[in-house]
Amino acid sequence: LRPKVGMREMPRSRSNGLCRGGGGGQMWMEPIAPKGAKKVNMIRLEEVESVGAQVVATACSYCTIMMEDAVATKGGEIRVRVKDVAELAAEAL
């Protein structure tokens, strides 16, 4: 028996998505933002938390790295697993 799995789309997704620009090299740069502004990966993690997700999936390797960094930054405060969609597909086989 497979566990029941539900998918929840975050409000900012697809054409309304929020991208930090990791693929454009922005992952290695400090964001230019007002003092005290949140980093994009932390904003996205809050959005993941807001839908109650236990797993966040992405097809972008840069997003995987950035989400894993956000989860690690929060330490034990959050229990979200970050996975590539290929991992989820492999697990489903």
Tab-separated table of C-alpha atoms in Angstrom:
chain	number	residue	atom	x	y	z
A	1	LEU	CA	0.000	0.000	0.000
A	2	ARG	CA	1.188	3.472	-0.844
A	3	PRO	CA	0.639	6.293	1.601
A	4	LYS	CA	-1.839	8.943	0.588
A	5	VAL	CA	0.029	11.837	-0.894
A	6	GLY	CA	-1.360	15.230	-1.708
A	7	MET	CA	0.140	17.975	-3.763
A	8	ARG	CA	-0.253	21.618	-2.912
A	9	GLU	CA	0.780	24.343	-5.279
A	10	MET	CA	2.298	27.407	-3.649
A	11	PRO	CA	0.598	30.721	-4.477
A	12	ARG	CA	3.678	31.984	-6.308
A	13	SER	CA	4.353	29.316	-8.912
A	14	ARG	CA	4.632	28.832	-12.652
A	15	SER	CA	4.387	32.191	-14.453
A	16	ASN	CA	3.889	33.894	-11.075
A	17	GLY	CA	6.943	32.190	-9.528
A	18	LEU	CA	9.631	33.840	-7.451
A	19	CYS	CA	13.187	33.136	-8.574
A	20	ARG	CA	16.397	34.197	-6.848
A	21	GLY	CA	18.381	33.880	-10.069
A	22	GLY	CA	20.640	31.045	-8.902
A	23	GLY	CA	21.073	29.817	-12.468
A	24	GLY	CA	22.360	33.245	-13.417
A	25	GLY	CA	25.126	33.076	-10.815
A	26	GLN	CA	23.212	35.035	-8.197
A	27	MET	CA	23.522	32.141	-5.757
A	28	TRP	CA	27.094	33.199	-4.993
A	29	MET	CA	26.348	36.886	-4.607
A	30	GLU	CA	24.958	38.820	-1.698
A	31	PRO	CA	21.571	40.268	-2.539
A	32	ILE	CA	21.357	44.017	-2.898
A	33	ALA	CA	18.447	44.777	-0.629
A	34	PRO	CA	17.597	47.184	2.152
A	35	LYS	CA	19.055	46.335	5.538
A	36	GLY	CA	16.896	43.768	7.306
A	37	ALA	CA	15.239	42.545	4.092
A	38	LYS	CA	14.635	38.804	3.870
A	39	LYS	CA	16.540	36.658	1.416
A	40	VAL	CA	14.457	35.134	-1.355
A	41	ASN	CA	15.168	31.571	-0.216
A	42	MET	CA	13.824	32.401	3.256
A	43	ILE	CA	10.715	33.982	1.731
A	44	ARG	CA	10.161	30.841	-0.340
A	45	LEU	CA	10.636	28.626	2.722
A	46	GLU	CA	7.969	30.626	4.553
A	47	GLU	CA	5.664	30.014	1.581
A	48	VAL	CA	6.413	26.277	1.797
A	49	GLU	CA	5.534	26.373	5.492
A	50	SER	CA	2.327	28.322	4.786
A	51	VAL	CA	0.871	25.482	2.705
A	52	GLY	CA	1.867	22.886	5.297
A	53	ALA	CA	4.195	20.958	2.993
A	54	GLN	CA	6.425	18.235	4.384
A	55	VAL	CA	8.384	17.959	1.140
A	56	VAL	CA	9.229	20.692	-1.348
A	57	ALA	CA	10.078	19.548	-4.861
A	58	THR	CA	11.912	21.449	-7.549
A	59	ALA	CA	13.313	20.694	-10.983
A	60	CYS	CA	16.030	23.333	-10.586
A	61	SER	CA	19.310	22.241	-8.994
A	62	TYR	CA	19.987	25.815	-7.875
A	63	CYS	CA	16.602	25.983	-6.141
A	64	THR	CA	17.393	22.686	-4.409
A	65	ILE	CA	20.632	24.138	-3.037
A	66	MET	CA	18.988	27.389	-1.980
A	67	MET	CA	16.026	25.657	-0.297
A	68	GLU	CA	18.349	23.252	1.523
A	69	ASP	CA	20.315	26.278	2.736
A	70	ALA	CA	17.116	27.935	4.000
A	71	VAL	CA	16.064	24.760	5.858
A	72	ALA	CA	19.549	24.447	7.395
A	73	THR	CA	19.487	28.123	8.411
A	74	LYS	CA	16.269	27.533	10.338
A	75	GLY	CA	17.887	24.539	12.039
A	76	GLY	CA	15.498	22.294	13.946
A	77	GLU	CA	12.640	24.786	13.670
A	78	ILE	CA	11.317	23.231	10.473
A	79	ARG	CA	10.940	19.694	9.197
A	80	VAL	CA	10.718	20.120	5.426
A	81	ARG	CA	12.576	17.807	3.084
A	82	VAL	CA	13.876	19.259	-0.169
A	83	LYS	CA	13.835	16.939	-3.182
A	84	ASP	CA	14.428	17.111	-6.893
A	85	VAL	CA	11.423	15.984	-8.944
A	86	ALA	CA	13.640	13.229	-10.390
A	87	GLU	CA	14.045	11.829	-6.858
A	88	LEU	CA	10.278	11.757	-6.397
A	89	ALA	CA	9.813	10.026	-9.742
A	90	ALA	CA	12.451	7.411	-8.844
A	91	GLU	CA	10.820	6.786	-5.459
A	92	ALA	CA	7.463	6.247	-7.170
A	93	LEU	CA	8.817	3.401	-9.352
